[in-house]
Coordinates of C-alpha atoms in Angstrom, one line a residue:
M114 CA 52.5 -40.1 -91.6
A115 CA 55.1 -37.3 -91.3
E116 CA 57.7 -37.7 -88.6
G117 CA 56.8 -34.3 -87.2
S118 CA 53.2 -35.3 -86.6
I119 CA 54.2 -38.5 -84.8
K120 CA 56.6 -36.6 -82.6
S121 CA 54.0 -34.0 -81.7
A122 CA 51.4 -36.7 -80.9
R123 CA 54.0 -38.6 -78.8
R124 CA 54.8 -35.5 -76.8
V125 CA 51.1 -34.9 -76.0
F126 CA 50.7 -38.4 -74.6
E127 CA 54.1 -38.3 -72.8
V128 CA 52.9 -35.2 -70.9
L129 CA 49.5 -36.6 -70.1
E130 CA 50.9 -39.9 -68.9
Y131 CA 53.4 -38.0 -66.8
F132 CA 50.6 -36.3 -65.0
D133 CA 49.0 -39.7 -64.4
R134 CA 52.1 -41.0 -62.8
I135 CA 53.0 -38.1 -60.5
R136 CA 49.5 -37.0 -59.7
A137 CA 50.4 -33.3 -58.9
P138 CA 50.7 -30.0 -60.6
V139 CA 53.9 -29.5 -62.6
S140 CA 55.9 -26.6 -64.0
L141 CA 57.3 -26.0 -67.5
T142 CA 60.8 -26.6 -66.1
Q143 CA 59.8 -30.0 -64.7
I144 CA 58.3 -31.1 -68.1
C145 CA 61.3 -29.9 -70.0
N146 CA 63.8 -31.6 -67.7
Q147 CA 61.8 -34.8 -67.7
F148 CA 61.6 -35.2 -71.4
G149 CA 64.5 -33.1 -72.6
Y150 CA 62.3 -30.6 -74.4
A151 CA 63.7 -27.2 -75.4
P152 CA 61.9 -24.6 -73.2
S153 CA 60.3 -23.0 -76.3
S154 CA 58.9 -26.3 -77.6
G155 CA 57.7 -27.3 -74.1
S156 CA 56.0 -24.0 -73.6
A157 CA 54.3 -24.2 -77.0
L158 CA 53.0 -27.7 -76.2
L159 CA 51.6 -26.8 -72.8
K160 CA 50.0 -23.6 -74.0
S161 CA 48.3 -25.6 -76.8
L162 CA 46.9 -28.1 -74.3
V163 CA 45.6 -25.2 -72.2
Q164 CA 44.0 -23.7 -75.3
L165 CA 42.3 -27.0 -76.1
G166 CA 41.0 -27.4 -72.6
Y167 CA 43.1 -30.4 -71.6
L168 CA 45.2 -28.5 -69.0
E169 CA 44.7 -25.5 -66.8
Y170 CA 47.4 -23.1 -65.8
D171 CA 47.9 -21.6 -62.4
K172 CA 49.6 -18.2 -62.8
R173 CA 50.6 -18.0 -59.1
S174 CA 52.5 -21.2 -58.9
R175 CA 53.3 -21.3 -62.6
T176 CA 52.1 -24.9 -62.7
Y177 CA 49.8 -26.9 -65.0
L178 CA 47.2 -29.5 -64.1
P179 CA 44.9 -31.7 -66.2
T180 CA 41.2 -30.7 -66.6
M181 CA 38.2 -33.0 -66.4
R182 CA 38.3 -33.4 -70.1
I183 CA 41.0 -36.0 -69.7
A184 CA 39.6 -37.7 -66.6
L185 CA 39.4 -41.0 -68.4
L186 CA 43.1 -40.8 -69.1
G187 CA 43.8 -40.2 -65.4
S188 CA 41.2 -41.4 -63.0
W189 CA 43.1 -39.9 -60.1
V190 CA 41.9 -36.4 -61.2
A191 CA 38.3 -37.2 -60.2
T192 CA 39.4 -39.2 -57.1
D193 CA 42.0 -36.7 -55.7
L194 CA 40.4 -33.5 -56.7
F195 CA 36.8 -34.4 -55.7
G196 CA 37.3 -36.7 -52.7
G197 CA 36.1 -39.8 -54.6
L198 CA 32.9 -38.0 -55.6
N199 CA 31.6 -38.9 -59.1
I200 CA 31.4 -35.3 -60.2
L201 CA 30.0 -36.2 -63.6
R202 CA 27.1 -38.0 -62.0
L203 CA 26.5 -35.0 -59.7
M204 CA 26.3 -32.8 -62.7
E205 CA 24.0 -35.1 -64.5
D206 CA 21.7 -35.2 -61.5
L207 CA 21.7 -31.4 -61.4
R208 CA 20.9 -31.3 -65.1
D209 CA 17.9 -33.7 -64.5
A210 CA 16.7 -31.7 -61.5
T211 CA 16.9 -28.3 -63.2
R212 CA 16.4 -29.4 -66.8
E213 CA 19.1 -27.0 -67.8
T214 CA 22.7 -27.2 -69.0
V215 CA 25.2 -27.6 -66.2
V216 CA 28.8 -26.2 -66.2
L217 CA 31.8 -26.9 -64.1
A218 CA 34.2 -24.0 -64.4
A219 CA 37.7 -23.2 -63.2
R220 CA 40.1 -20.3 -63.6
S221 CA 42.8 -20.6 -66.3
D222 CA 45.1 -17.6 -65.9
L223 CA 43.1 -14.5 -67.0
Q224 CA 40.1 -16.5 -68.2
V225 CA 37.6 -18.9 -66.9
Q226 CA 37.2 -22.2 -68.6
Y227 CA 34.3 -24.6 -68.8
V228 CA 36.1 -27.7 -68.0
H229 CA 33.1 -29.9 -68.3
V230 CA 29.5 -29.4 -69.6
V231 CA 26.4 -31.6 -69.3
H232 CA 23.9 -30.3 -71.8
S233 CA 20.2 -29.9 -71.2
N234 CA 17.7 -32.1 -73.0
E235 CA 15.6 -29.2 -73.9
A236 CA 15.3 -28.1 -77.5
L237 CA 16.2 -24.5 -76.5
Q238 CA 19.3 -24.8 -74.4
F239 CA 22.6 -23.2 -73.4
A240 CA 24.8 -24.9 -76.0
V241 CA 28.4 -24.4 -75.0
A242 CA 31.3 -26.7 -75.6
P243 CA 33.7 -28.1 -72.9
G244 CA 36.9 -26.1 -73.0
T245 CA 35.1 -22.8 -73.8
L246 CA 36.9 -19.8 -72.4
R247 CA 35.3 -16.6 -71.0
P248 CA 36.9 -13.4 -69.7
L249 CA 37.6 -13.7 -66.0
A250 CA 36.5 -10.3 -64.9
A251 CA 33.6 -9.9 -67.3
S252 CA 31.7 -13.2 -66.9
G253 CA 29.5 -14.6 -64.2
F254 CA 31.6 -17.7 -63.5
G255 CA 34.8 -15.6 -63.7
R256 CA 33.5 -13.2 -61.0
L257 CA 32.3 -16.0 -58.9
L258 CA 35.9 -17.5 -58.9
L259 CA 37.4 -14.0 -58.3
S260 CA 35.2 -13.5 -55.3
A261 CA 37.2 -16.2 -53.4
E262 CA 40.5 -14.3 -53.8
K263 CA 42.2 -11.7 -51.7
T264 CA 41.9 -8.0 -52.6
A265 CA 45.6 -7.6 -53.4
D266 CA 45.4 -10.7 -55.7
I267 CA 42.3 -9.3 -57.5
E268 CA 44.0 -6.0 -58.0
A269 CA 47.0 -7.6 -59.5
T270 CA 44.8 -9.6 -61.8
V271 CA 43.0 -6.5 -62.9
R272 CA 46.3 -4.8 -63.7
R273 CA 47.4 -7.8 -65.9
I274 CA 44.0 -7.8 -67.7
D275 CA 44.2 -4.1 -68.4
A276 CA 47.8 -4.4 -69.6
R277 CA 46.7 -6.9 -72.3
R278 CA 43.5 -5.2 -73.4
A279 CA 43.1 -4.0 -77.0
P280 CA 43.4 -0.2 -77.6
Q281 CA 39.6 0.1 -78.2
E282 CA 38.7 -1.8 -75.0
A283 CA 37.8 0.2 -71.9
K284 CA 39.8 -0.4 -68.7
I285 CA 38.1 -2.4 -65.9
D286 CA 36.2 -0.2 -63.4
Q287 CA 37.9 -1.7 -60.4
R288 CA 35.6 -0.1 -57.8
A289 CA 32.5 -1.5 -59.5
L290 CA 34.2 -4.9 -59.8
M291 CA 35.0 -5.0 -56.1
A292 CA 31.5 -4.0 -55.2
D293 CA 30.2 -6.8 -57.5
L294 CA 32.5 -9.3 -55.9
Q295 CA 31.4 -8.3 -52.4
A296 CA 27.8 -8.8 -53.5
V297 CA 28.6 -12.3 -54.7
R298 CA 30.3 -13.1 -51.4
D299 CA 27.3 -11.7 -49.4
Q300 CA 24.7 -13.7 -51.3
G301 CA 26.7 -16.8 -51.9
F302 CA 26.0 -17.1 -55.6
A303 CA 26.5 -15.3 -58.9
T304 CA 24.2 -14.6 -61.8
S305 CA 25.0 -13.3 -65.2
D306 CA 22.1 -12.4 -67.5
S307 CA 23.2 -11.6 -71.1
R308 CA 26.6 -10.4 -69.8
V309 CA 28.5 -12.5 -72.4
T310 CA 25.9 -14.2 -74.5
P311 CA 22.7 -12.2 -75.3
G312 CA 19.6 -14.0 -74.1
V313 CA 21.5 -16.5 -71.9
C314 CA 21.4 -16.4 -68.1
T315 CA 23.7 -18.4 -65.8
M316 CA 23.6 -19.0 -62.1
G317 CA 26.5 -20.5 -60.1
V318 CA 28.0 -21.3 -56.7
L319 CA 31.6 -21.6 -55.6
L320 CA 32.6 -25.1 -54.6
P321 CA 34.7 -25.6 -51.5
P322 CA 38.5 -25.7 -51.9
T323 CA 40.0 -28.9 -53.3
P324 CA 43.5 -30.4 -53.0
F325 CA 46.3 -28.5 -54.8
G326 CA 44.5 -25.2 -54.1
R327 CA 42.2 -25.4 -57.1
R328 CA 38.7 -23.8 -56.9
F329 CA 35.8 -24.7 -59.1
A330 CA 32.4 -23.1 -59.8
L331 CA 29.3 -25.1 -60.5
G332 CA 26.5 -23.5 -62.4
V333 CA 23.4 -23.8 -64.6
G334 CA 22.7 -21.9 -67.8
G335 CA 19.8 -21.5 -70.2
P336 CA 17.5 -19.0 -71.8
S337 CA 17.2 -15.9 -69.6
A338 CA 13.4 -16.0 -69.2
R339 CA 13.4 -19.7 -68.2
I340 CA 16.3 -19.4 -65.7
T341 CA 14.8 -16.2 -64.1
S342 CA 11.4 -17.8 -63.7
K343 CA 12.8 -20.6 -61.5
S344 CA 15.9 -19.0 -60.1
M345 CA 15.2 -19.8 -56.5
T346 CA 14.5 -23.5 -57.3
I347 CA 17.8 -23.7 -59.3
L348 CA 19.7 -22.0 -56.4
G349 CA 18.4 -24.6 -54.0
F350 CA 19.6 -27.4 -56.2
L351 CA 23.0 -25.8 -56.7
R352 CA 23.5 -25.4 -52.9
E353 CA 22.5 -29.0 -52.3
A354 CA 25.1 -30.1 -54.9
A355 CA 27.7 -27.9 -53.3
N356 CA 26.9 -29.5 -49.9
I357 CA 27.4 -33.0 -51.4
F358 CA 30.7 -31.9 -52.8
D359 CA 31.8 -30.4 -49.5
K360 CA 31.0 -33.5 -47.6
A361 CA 32.9 -35.7 -50.1
V362 CA 36.0 -33.6 -50.0
K363 CA 36.0 -33.3 -46.2
Q364 CA 35.4 -37.1 -45.8
A365 CA 38.3 -37.8 -48.1
S366 CA 40.6 -35.4 -46.2
T367 CA 39.7 -37.1 -42.9
T368 CA 40.3 -40.5 -44.4
C369 CA 43.8 -39.4 -45.6
D370 CA 44.6 -37.9 -42.2

């Protein structure tokens, strides 16, 4: 095996094991100082792990944090982020109750990422892979996560998205976006019917804040007609799951205090 391949693989595990030791978000500078990486090499490595869905990037603090995709490499992720709650079991229970695909989503810079997916057992299902990225301002889960942010922060995000848009892409209608986000806040959930994938409808709720300031959205996706026909039932199960999540995080916080 080529020395370069071994070196690249070693660096990946060095970084993941470093997260497991310190159990906190870290910056590019910290990673480079810890392992003596050149900034360009460290940046390329971390961006690759974000692209693959193993890390998420927080633009505000300029820090990286592991996603649920590597929970087995660092059990503290599930413990510290979710108050000891078995989030995978919660998602499986939600899948069984709704009979639809369940998604746990989080913001990753200007996109939203499906950090974990539990697929439906139905033949016709929302077949999406963990690590999938969706546009932050143009997807249901993205708008759900944006709804938790302050107006000034949302406006700054919109400016950054518009600055990176392709020439043929239209600018975001900020007034319409703000109205949509307010509607999400008022009703406490978000739906997206064929917004990104034709024929697919998703419903989601925002989960309570977790340690390190991370926010997650929990939702269900499937064929539009099927989701629409049982939307209120699905919403009830989503809210029940969010309440279980909230109690676990609060209990863990009380225990730590």
